[in-house]
PDB file of C-alpha atoms in Angstrom:
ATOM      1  CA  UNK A 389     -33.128  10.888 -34.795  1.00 46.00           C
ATOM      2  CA  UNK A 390     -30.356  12.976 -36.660  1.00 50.00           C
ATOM      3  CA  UNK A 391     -27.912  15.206 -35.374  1.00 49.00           C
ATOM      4  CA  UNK A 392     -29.477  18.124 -37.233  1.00 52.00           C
ATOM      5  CA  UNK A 393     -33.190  17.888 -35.540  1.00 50.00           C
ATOM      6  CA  UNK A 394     -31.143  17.841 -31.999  1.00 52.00           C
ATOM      7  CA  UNK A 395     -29.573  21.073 -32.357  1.00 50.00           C
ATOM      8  CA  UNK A 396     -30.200  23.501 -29.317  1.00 50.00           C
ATOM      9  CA  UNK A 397     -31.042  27.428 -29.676  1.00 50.00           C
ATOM     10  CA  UNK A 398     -27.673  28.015 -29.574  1.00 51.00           C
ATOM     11  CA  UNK A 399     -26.727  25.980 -32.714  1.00 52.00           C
ATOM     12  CA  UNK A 400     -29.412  28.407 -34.668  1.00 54.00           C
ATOM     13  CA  UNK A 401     -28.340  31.269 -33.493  1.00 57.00           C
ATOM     14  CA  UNK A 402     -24.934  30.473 -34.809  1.00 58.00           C
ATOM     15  CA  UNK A 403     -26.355  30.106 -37.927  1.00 61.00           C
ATOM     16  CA  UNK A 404     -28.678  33.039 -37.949  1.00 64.00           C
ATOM     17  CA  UNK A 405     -25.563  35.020 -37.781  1.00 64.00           C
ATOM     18  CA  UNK A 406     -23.424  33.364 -39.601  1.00 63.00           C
ATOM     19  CA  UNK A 407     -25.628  33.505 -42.902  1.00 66.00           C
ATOM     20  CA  UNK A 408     -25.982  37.318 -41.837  1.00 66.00           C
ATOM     21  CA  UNK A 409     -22.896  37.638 -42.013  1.00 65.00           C
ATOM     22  CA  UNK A 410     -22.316  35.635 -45.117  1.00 63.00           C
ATOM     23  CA  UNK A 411     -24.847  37.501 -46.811  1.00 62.00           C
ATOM     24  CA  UNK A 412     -23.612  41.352 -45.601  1.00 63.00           C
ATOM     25  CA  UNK A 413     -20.736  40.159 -47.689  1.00 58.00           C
ATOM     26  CA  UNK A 414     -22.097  38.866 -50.573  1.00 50.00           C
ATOM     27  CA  UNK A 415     -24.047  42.238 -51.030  1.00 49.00           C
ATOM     28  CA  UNK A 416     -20.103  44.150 -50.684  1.00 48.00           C
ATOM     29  CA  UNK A 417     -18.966  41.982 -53.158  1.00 46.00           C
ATOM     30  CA  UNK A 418     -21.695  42.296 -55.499  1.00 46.00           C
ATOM     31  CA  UNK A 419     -21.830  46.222 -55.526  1.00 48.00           C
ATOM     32  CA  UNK A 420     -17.689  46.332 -56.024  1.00 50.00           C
ATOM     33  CA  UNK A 421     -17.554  43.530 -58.328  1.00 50.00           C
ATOM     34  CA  UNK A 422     -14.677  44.827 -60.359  1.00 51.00           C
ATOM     35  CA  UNK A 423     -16.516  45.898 -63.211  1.00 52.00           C
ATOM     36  CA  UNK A 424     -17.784  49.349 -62.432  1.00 50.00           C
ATOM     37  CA  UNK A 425     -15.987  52.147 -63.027  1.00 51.00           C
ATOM     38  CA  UNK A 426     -16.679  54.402 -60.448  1.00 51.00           C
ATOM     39  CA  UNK A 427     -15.214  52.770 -56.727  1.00 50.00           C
ATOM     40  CA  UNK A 428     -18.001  51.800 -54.287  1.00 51.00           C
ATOM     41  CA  UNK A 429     -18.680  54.399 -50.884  1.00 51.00           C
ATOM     42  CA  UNK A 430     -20.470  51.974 -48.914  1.00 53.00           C
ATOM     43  CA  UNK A 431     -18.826  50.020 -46.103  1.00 51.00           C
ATOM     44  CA  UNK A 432     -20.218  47.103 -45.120  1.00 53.00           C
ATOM     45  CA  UNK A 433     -22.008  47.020 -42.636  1.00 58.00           C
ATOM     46  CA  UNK A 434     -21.246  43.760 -40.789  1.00 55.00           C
ATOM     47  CA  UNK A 435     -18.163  43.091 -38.521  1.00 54.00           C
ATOM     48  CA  UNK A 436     -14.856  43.626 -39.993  1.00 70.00           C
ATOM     49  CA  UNK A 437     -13.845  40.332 -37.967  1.00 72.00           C
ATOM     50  CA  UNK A 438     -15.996  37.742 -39.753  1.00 70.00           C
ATOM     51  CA  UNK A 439     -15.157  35.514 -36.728  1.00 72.00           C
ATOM     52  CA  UNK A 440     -16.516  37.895 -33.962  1.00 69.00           C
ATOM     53  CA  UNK A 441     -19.693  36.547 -33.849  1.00 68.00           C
ATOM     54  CA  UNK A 442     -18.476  33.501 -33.423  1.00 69.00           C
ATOM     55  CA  UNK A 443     -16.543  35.310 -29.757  1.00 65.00           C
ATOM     56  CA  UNK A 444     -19.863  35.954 -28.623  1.00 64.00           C
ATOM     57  CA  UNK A 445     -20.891  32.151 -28.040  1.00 66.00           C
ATOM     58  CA  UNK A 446     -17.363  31.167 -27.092  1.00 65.00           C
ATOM     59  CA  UNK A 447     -17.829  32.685 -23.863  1.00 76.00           C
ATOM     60  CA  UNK A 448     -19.639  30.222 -20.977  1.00 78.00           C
ATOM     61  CA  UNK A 449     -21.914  30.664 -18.998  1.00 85.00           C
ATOM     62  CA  UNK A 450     -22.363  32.155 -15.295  1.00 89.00           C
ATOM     63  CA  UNK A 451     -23.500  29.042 -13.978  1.00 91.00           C
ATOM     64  CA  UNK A 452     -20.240  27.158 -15.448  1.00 91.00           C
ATOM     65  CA  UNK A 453     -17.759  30.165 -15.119  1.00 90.00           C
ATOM     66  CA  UNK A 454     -19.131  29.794 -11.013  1.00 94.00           C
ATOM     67  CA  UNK A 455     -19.104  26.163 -11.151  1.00 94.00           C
ATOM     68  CA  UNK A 456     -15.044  25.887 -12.557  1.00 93.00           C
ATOM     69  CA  UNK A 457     -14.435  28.737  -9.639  1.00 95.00           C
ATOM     70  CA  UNK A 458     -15.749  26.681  -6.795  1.00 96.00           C
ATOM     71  CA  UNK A 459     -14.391  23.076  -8.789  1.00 96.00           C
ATOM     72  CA  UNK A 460     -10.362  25.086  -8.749  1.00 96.00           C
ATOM     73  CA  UNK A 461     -10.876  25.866  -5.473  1.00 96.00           C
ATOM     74  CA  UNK A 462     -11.946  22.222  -3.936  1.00 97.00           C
ATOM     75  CA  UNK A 463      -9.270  20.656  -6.180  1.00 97.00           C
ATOM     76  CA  UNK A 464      -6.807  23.465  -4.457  1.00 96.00           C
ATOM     77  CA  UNK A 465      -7.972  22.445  -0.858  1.00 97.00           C
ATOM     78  CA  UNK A 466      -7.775  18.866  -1.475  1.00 97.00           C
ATOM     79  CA  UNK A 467      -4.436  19.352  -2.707  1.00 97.00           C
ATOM     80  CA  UNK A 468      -3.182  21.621   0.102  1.00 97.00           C
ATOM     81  CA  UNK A 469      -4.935  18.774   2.471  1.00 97.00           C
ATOM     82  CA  UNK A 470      -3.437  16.333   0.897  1.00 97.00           C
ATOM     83  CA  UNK A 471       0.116  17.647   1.086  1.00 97.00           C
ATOM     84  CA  UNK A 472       0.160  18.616   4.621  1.00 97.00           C
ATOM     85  CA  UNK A 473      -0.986  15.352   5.837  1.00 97.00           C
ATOM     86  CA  UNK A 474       1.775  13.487   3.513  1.00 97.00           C
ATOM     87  CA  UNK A 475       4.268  16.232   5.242  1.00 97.00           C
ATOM     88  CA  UNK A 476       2.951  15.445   8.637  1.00 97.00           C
ATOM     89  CA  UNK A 477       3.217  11.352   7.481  1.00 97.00           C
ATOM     90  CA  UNK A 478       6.700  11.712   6.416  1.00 97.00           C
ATOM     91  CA  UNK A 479       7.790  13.635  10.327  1.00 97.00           C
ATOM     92  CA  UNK A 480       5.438  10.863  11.673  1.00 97.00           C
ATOM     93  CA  UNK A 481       8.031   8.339   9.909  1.00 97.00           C
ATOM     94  CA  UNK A 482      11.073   9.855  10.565  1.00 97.00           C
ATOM     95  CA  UNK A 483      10.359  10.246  13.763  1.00 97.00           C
ATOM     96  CA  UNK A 484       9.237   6.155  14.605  1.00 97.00           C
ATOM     97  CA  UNK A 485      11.930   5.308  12.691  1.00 97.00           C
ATOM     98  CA  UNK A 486      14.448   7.186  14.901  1.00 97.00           C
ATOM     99  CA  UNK A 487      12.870   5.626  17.651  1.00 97.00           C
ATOM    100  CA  UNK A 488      13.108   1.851  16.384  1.00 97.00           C
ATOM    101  CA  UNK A 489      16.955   2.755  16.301  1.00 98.00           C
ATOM    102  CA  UNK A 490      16.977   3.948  19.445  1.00 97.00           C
ATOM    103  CA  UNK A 491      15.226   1.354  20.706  1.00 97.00           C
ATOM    104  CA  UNK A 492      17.389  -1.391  18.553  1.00 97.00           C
ATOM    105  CA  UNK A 493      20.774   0.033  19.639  1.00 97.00           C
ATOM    106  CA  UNK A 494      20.152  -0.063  23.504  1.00 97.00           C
ATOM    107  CA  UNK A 495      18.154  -3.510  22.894  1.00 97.00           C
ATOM    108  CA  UNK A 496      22.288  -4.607  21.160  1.00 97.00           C
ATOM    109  CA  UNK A 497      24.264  -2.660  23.513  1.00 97.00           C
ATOM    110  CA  UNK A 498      21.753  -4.976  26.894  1.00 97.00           C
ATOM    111  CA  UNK A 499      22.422  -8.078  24.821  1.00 97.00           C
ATOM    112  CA  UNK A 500      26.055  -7.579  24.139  1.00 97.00           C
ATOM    113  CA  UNK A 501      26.645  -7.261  27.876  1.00 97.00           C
ATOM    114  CA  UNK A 502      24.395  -9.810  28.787  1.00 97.00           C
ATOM    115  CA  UNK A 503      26.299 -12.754  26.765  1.00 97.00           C
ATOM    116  CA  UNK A 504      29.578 -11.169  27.525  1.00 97.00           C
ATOM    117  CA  UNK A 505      28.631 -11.981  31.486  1.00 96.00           C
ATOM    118  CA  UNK A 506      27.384 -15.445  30.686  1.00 96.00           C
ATOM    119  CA  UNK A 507      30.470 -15.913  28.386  1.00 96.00           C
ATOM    120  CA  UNK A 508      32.768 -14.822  31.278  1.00 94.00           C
ATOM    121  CA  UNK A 509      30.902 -16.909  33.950  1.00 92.00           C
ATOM    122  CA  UNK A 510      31.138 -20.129  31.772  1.00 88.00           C
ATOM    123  CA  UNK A 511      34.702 -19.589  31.251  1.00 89.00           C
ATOM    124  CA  UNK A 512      35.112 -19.124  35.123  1.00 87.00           C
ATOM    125  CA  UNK A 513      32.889 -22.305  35.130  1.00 81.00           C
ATOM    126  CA  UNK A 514      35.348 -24.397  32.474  1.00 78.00           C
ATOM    127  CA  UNK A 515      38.473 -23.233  33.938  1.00 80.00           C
ATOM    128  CA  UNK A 516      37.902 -24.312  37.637  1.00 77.00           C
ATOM    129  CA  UNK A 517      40.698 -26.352  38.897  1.00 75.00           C
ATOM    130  CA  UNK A 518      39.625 -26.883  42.656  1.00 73.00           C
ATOM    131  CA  UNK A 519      41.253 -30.349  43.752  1.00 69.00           C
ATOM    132  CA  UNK A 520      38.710 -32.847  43.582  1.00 66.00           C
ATOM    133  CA  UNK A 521      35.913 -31.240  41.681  1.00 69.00           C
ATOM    134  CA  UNK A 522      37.372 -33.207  37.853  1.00 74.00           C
ATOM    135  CA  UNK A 523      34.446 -35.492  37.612  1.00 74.00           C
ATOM    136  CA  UNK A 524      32.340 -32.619  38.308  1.00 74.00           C
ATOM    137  CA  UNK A 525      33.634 -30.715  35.108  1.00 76.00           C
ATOM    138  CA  UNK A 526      33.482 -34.109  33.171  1.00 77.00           C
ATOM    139  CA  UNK A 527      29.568 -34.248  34.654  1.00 74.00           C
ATOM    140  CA  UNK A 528      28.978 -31.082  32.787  1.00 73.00           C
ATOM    141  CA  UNK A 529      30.576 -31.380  29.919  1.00 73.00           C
ATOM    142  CA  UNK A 530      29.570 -35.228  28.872  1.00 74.00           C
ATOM    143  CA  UNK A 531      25.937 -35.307  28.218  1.00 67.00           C
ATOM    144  CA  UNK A 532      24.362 -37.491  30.768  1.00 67.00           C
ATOM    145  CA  UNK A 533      20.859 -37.047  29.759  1.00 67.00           C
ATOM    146  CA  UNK A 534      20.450 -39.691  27.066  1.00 62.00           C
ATOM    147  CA  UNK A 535      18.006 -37.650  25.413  1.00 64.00           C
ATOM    148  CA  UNK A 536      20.166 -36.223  22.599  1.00 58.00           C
ATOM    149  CA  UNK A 537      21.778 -39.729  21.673  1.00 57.00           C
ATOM    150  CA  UNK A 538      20.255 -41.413  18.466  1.00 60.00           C
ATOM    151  CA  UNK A 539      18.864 -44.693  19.473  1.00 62.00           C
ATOM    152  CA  UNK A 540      19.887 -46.266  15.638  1.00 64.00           C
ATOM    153  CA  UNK A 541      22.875 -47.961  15.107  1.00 62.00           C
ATOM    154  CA  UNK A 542      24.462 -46.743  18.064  1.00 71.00           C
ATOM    155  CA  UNK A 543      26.068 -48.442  20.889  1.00 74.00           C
ATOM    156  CA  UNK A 544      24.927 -48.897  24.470  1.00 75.00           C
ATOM    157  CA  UNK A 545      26.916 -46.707  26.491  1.00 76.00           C
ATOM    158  CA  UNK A 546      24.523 -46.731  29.439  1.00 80.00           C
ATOM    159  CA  UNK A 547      27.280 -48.173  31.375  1.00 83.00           C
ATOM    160  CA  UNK A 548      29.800 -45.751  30.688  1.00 82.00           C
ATOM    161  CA  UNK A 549      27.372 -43.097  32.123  1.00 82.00           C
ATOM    162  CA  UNK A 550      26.541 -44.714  35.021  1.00 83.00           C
ATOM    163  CA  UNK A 551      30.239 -44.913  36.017  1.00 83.00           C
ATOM    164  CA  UNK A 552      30.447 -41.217  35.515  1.00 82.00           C
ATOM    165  CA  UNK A 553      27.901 -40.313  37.089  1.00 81.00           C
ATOM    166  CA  UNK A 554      29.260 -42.652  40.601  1.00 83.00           C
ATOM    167  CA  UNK A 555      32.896 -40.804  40.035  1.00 81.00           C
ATOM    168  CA  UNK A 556      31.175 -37.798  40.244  1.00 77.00           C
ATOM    169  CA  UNK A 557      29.416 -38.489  43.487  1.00 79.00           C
ATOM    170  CA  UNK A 558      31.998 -40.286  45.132  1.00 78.00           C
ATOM    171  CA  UNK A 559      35.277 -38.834  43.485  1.00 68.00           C
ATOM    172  CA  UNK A 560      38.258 -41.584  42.518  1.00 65.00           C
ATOM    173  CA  UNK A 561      39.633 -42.980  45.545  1.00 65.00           C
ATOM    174  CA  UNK A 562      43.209 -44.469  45.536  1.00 58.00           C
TER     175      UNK A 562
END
């Protein structure tokens, strides 16, 4: 099919008028061609405007005018939705992240008390210089365990520990 046979009653309308039109001013133009003497008293009698036909079918429809109404005012709603609950997002935010400070300080301020204790207490513990406790100290400091020693291409020291471990029990006697 062509584009022509498609065209809808509003199309010919268009063109009704427009060859009205077109032919209202041939008529003018033939009666004051120039060559008469005497001047011409008629006045046309189409529009002035040769386009205000053409206003008449620019204007839409009720069903479309209505349509765009209620279309503006969804789109309007949606956006007023849409900015309130991005408002009451960004106080949600704020207001979580304030807390995970808040939270985050105190949790720093509890730890940085808690390891200055222990680091006082071990100091305490380190420093101790009651008479016959030395091989105690030693105990604690010198890994006795075994378990953190590398087994490769290391020497036996088994025996070193063991003596250790009987100063610290019995103490040196002299």
């Amino acid at each position: 099919r062509c584009w022509v046979g498609r065209r809808g009653p509003r199309t010919t309308n268009f063109n009704k008028m427009a060859e009205q039109d077109f032919l209202d001013g041939a008529e003018t133009q033939t009666q004051d061609n120039g060559f008469d003497s005497a001047p011409s008293a008629e006045v046309p009698s189409g529009p002035s405007d040769p386009y205000a036909s053409i206003a008449n079918f620019d204007s839409e429809p009720d069903s479309i005018r209505a349509w765009r109404a209620e279309f503006e005012s969804r789109i309007t709603t949606l956006e007023a939705d849409a900015e309130k609950k991005q408002a009451s997002t960004a106080t949600k935010a704020t207001t979580e992240l304030q807390d995970w400070y808040r939270e985050y300080e105190s949790k720093k301020t509890d730890r940085a008390s808690a390891n200055k204790s222990e680091e006082a207490a071990f100091v305490d513990q380190r420093d101790e210089t009651t008479p016959g406790s030395e091989w105690d100290r030693v105990a604690r400091l010198v890994d006795l365990s075994g378990k953190s020693s590398n087994k490769c291409g290391t020497k036996d020291t088994s025996r070193m520990k063991s003596l250790l471990i009987q100063l610290k029990q019995s103490g040196l006697t002299r």
